[in-house]
C-alpha positions as CSV (number, residue, x, y, z in Angstrom):
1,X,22.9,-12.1,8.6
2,X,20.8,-9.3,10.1
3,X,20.8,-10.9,13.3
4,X,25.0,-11.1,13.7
5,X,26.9,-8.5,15.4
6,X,30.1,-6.9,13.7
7,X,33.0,-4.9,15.2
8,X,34.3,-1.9,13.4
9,X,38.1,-1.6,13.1
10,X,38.8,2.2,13.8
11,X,42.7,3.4,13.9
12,X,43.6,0.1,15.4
13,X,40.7,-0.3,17.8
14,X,37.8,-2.5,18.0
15,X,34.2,-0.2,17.5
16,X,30.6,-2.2,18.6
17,X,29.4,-4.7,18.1
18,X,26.7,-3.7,15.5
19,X,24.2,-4.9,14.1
20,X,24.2,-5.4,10.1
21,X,21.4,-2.6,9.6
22,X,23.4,-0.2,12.1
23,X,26.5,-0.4,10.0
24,X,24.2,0.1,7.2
25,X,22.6,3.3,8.7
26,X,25.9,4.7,9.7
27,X,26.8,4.1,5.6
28,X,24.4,6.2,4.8
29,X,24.7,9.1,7.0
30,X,28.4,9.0,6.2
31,X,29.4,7.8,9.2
32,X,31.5,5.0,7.7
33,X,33.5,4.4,4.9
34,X,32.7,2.1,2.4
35,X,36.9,0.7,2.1
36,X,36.6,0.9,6.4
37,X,37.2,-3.0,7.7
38,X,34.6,-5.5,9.4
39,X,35.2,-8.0,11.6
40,X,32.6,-11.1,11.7
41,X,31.4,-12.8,14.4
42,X,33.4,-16.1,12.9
43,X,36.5,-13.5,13.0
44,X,36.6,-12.9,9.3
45,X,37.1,-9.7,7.9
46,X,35.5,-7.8,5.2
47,X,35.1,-4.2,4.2
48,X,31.7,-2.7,4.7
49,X,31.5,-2.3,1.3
50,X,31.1,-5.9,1.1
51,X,28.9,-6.2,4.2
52,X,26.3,-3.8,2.7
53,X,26.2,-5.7,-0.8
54,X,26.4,-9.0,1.1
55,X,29.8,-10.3,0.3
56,X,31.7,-12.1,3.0
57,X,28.6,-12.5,5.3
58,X,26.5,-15.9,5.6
59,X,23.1,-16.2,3.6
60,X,20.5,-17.1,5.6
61,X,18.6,-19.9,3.9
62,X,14.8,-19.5,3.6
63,X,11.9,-20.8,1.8
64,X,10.5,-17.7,-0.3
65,X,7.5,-17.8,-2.5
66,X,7.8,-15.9,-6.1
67,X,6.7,-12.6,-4.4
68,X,9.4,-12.1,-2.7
69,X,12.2,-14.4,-4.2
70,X,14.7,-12.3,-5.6
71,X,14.8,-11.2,-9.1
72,X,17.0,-13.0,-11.6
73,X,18.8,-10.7,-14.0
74,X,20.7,-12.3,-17.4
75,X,21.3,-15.5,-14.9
76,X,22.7,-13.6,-11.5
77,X,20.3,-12.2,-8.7
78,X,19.5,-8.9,-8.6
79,X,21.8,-6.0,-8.1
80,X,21.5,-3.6,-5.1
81,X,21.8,-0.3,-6.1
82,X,21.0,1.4,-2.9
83,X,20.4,1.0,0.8
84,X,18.5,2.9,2.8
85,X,17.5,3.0,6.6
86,X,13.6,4.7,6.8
87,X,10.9,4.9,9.1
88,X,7.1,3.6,7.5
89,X,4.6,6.7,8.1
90,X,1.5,5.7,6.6
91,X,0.2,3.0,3.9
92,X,-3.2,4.2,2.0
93,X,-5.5,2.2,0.0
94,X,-5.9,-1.1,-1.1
95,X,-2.6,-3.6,-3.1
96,X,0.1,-5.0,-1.2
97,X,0.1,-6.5,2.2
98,X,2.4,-4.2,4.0
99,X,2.6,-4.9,7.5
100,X,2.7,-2.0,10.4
101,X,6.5,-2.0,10.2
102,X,7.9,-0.1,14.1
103,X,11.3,1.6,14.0
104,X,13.6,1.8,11.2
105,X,13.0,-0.5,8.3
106,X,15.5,-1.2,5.3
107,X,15.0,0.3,1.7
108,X,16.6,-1.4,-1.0
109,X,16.3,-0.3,-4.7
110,X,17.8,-2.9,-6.6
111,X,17.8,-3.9,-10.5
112,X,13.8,-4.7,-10.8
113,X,12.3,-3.9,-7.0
114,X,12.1,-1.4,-4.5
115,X,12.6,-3.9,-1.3
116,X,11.1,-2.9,1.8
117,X,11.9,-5.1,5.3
118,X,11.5,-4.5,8.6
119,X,10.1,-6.1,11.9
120,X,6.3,-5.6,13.2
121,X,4.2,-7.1,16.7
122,X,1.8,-9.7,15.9
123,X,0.5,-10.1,19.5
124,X,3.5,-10.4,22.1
125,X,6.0,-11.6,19.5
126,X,8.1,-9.1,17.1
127,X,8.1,-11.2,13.4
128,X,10.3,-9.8,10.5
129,X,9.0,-9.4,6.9
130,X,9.4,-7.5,3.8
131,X,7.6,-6.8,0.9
132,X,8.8,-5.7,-2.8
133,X,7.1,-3.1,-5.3
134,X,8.0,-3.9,-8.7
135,X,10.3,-0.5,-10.0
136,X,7.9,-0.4,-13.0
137,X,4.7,0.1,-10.8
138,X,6.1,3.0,-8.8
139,X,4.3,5.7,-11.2
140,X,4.7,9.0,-8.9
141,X,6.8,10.2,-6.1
142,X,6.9,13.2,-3.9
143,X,9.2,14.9,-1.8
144,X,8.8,17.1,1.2
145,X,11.7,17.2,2.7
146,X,12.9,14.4,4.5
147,X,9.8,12.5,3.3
148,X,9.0,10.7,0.5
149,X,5.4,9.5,-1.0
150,X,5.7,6.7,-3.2
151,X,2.0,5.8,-5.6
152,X,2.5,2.4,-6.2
153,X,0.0,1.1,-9.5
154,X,-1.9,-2.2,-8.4
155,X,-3.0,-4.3,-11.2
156,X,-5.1,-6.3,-9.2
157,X,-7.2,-3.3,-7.9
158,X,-6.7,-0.8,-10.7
159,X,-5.8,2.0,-8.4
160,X,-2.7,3.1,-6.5
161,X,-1.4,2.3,-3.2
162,X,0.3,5.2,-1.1
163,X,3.2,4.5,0.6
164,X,5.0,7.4,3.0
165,X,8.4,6.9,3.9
166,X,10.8,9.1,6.5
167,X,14.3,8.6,4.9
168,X,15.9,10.5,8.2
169,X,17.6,13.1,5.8
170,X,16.7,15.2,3.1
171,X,20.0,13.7,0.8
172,X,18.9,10.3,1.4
173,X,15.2,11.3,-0.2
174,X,16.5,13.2,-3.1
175,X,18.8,9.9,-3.7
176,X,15.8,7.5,-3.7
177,X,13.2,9.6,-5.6
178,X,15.9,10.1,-8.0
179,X,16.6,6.7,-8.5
180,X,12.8,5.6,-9.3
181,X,13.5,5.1,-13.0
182,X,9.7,4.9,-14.0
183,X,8.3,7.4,-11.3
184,X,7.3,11.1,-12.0
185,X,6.5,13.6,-9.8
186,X,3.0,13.4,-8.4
187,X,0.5,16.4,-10.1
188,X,1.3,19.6,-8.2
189,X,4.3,18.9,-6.5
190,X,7.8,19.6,-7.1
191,X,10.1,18.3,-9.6
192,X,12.3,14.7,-8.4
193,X,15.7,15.6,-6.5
194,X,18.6,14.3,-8.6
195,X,16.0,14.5,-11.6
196,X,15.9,17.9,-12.8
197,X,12.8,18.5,-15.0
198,X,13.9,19.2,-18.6
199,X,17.0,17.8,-18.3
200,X,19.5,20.2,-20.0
201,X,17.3,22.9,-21.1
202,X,18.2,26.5,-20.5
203,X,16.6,28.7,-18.1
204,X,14.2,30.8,-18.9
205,X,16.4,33.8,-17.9
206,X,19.1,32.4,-19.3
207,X,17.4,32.5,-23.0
208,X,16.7,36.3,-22.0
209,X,20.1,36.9,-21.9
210,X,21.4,34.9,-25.1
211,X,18.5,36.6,-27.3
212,X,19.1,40.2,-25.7
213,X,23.0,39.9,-26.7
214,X,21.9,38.7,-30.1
215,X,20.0,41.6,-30.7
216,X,22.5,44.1,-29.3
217,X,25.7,42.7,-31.6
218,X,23.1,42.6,-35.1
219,X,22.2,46.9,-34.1
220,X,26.0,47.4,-33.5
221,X,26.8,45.5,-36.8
222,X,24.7,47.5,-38.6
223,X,25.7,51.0,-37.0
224,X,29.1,50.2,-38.3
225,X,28.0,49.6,-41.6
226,X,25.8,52.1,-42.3
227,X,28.6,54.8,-41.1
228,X,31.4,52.9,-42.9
229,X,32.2,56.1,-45.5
C-alpha cells in the first residue's frame, strides 16, 4: 500500500502521483482535505480520508509475529487515532530493537500502540520495519518545541528507553503528547500541550480576583447597614 502512487483530484485536474505517506504528510500539515478525492493506481477512487485510515487501498499481506501484529479490540483491529509523519533523533538505553530509521518515518497512535515505521540501510539495501510501544508503557513525555521525548518503561530491563522524535511542527507535537493517555510530563519540564495540568482549576490570579470582590461587597454590605437610621 505504501509502495502505490496516487493522483490528487484538484478543481478538475490530476495532482502527483504520490506516494501514500506523502498524501499522508500533506494531511497533516493541512495541505489536504480529508473529503478531497484519490485516485488509485487500479483507477478507483477514494477520499483521503479513507486512504489515511486504509479504506479502499489493498492490504498488503505479511507474516507478522505477535510483536507487531495488530491489536484486536472487542473483535476488530485496532483503531488509528492519529497519523503522523516525524523524523527519529536519537534512541537511549536499552528495550526495544528500534532500528536507525533515515528520513521521515510514520507515527501512528492507535487504540493500544504508538506505531512507529519507517525504512533503514542494512548494508547496500534500504529494508522497511516498524516497531510498536505499548500506550500503557509510555510513562513520560516532553516537549520542546517541535520535538518530542517519549520514556518508554521496559519490563524486561526495568528501566526506560528514550525515544526523541522531530514531529516537523510544533501543532503536530502538542497533538501527540496530548494524545498519550498514560504519559505525564517528564520531572522539570513543562506541562503536555492539549493536556493542561489541573484540568479546570482556576488561576491563581483569577482566585485573587473572586476573593478580593468578596471581600469588597461583605464591607459595602455592612457600611449600608450600619448607617441604615
Amino acid at each position: 500500500m505504501d509502495d502505490a502512487l496516487y493522483h490528487v483530484l484538484y478543481e478538475g485536474r490530476r495532482m502527483g502521483p504520490y506516494d501514500r505517506r506523502t498524501i499522508v504528510g500533506m494531511r497533516v500539515k493541512k495541505a489536504l482535505s480529508s473529503d478531497q478525492v484519490v485516485v488509485a493506481p487500479d483507477g478507483a477512487e477514494m477520499t483521503v480520508a479513507e486512504l489515511v485510515h486504509g479504506g479502499l487501498a489493498p492490504v498488503p499481506q505479511r507474516q507478522e509475529d505477535e510483536t507487531l501484529a495488530p491489536a484486536r479490540v472487542s473483535g476488530s483491529y485496532s483503531v488509528v487515532e492519529g497519523i503522523y509523519p516525524a523524523r527519529l533523533l536519537e534512541v537511549e538505553g536499552a528495550g526495544y530493537a528500534v532500528p536507525a530509521f533515515k528520513d521521515e518515518v510514520e507515527l501512528r497512535v492507535q487504540t493500544r500502540v504508538l506505531r512507529l515505521a519507517g525504512r533503514f540501510r542494512e548494508g547496500r539495501a534500504w529494508k522497511e520495519d516498524r516497531v510498536k510501544f505499548p500506550l500503557q508503557d509510555i510513562q513520560h513525555a516532553r516537549l520542546g518545541g517541535t520535538v518530542v521525548d517519549l520514556w518508554v518503561r521496559v519490563a524486561e530491563q526495568g528501566g526506560l528507553q528514550r525515544i526523541s522524535l522531530d514531529l516537523l511542527s510544533r501543532d503536530a507535537a502538542g497533538e501527540l503528547a496530548g494524545a498519550l493517555p498514560h504519559a505525564v510530563p517528564y520531572p522539570g519540564s513543562e506541562p503536555l500541550a492539549a493536556r493542561p495540568a489541573g484540568g479546570n482549576a482556576f488561576h491563581p490570579w483569577l482566585w485573587t480576583v473572586v476573593v478580593g470582590t468578596a471581600v469588597f461587597v461583605t464591607v459595602v454590605l455592612v457600611w449600608v447597614l450600619l448607617h441604615r437610621r
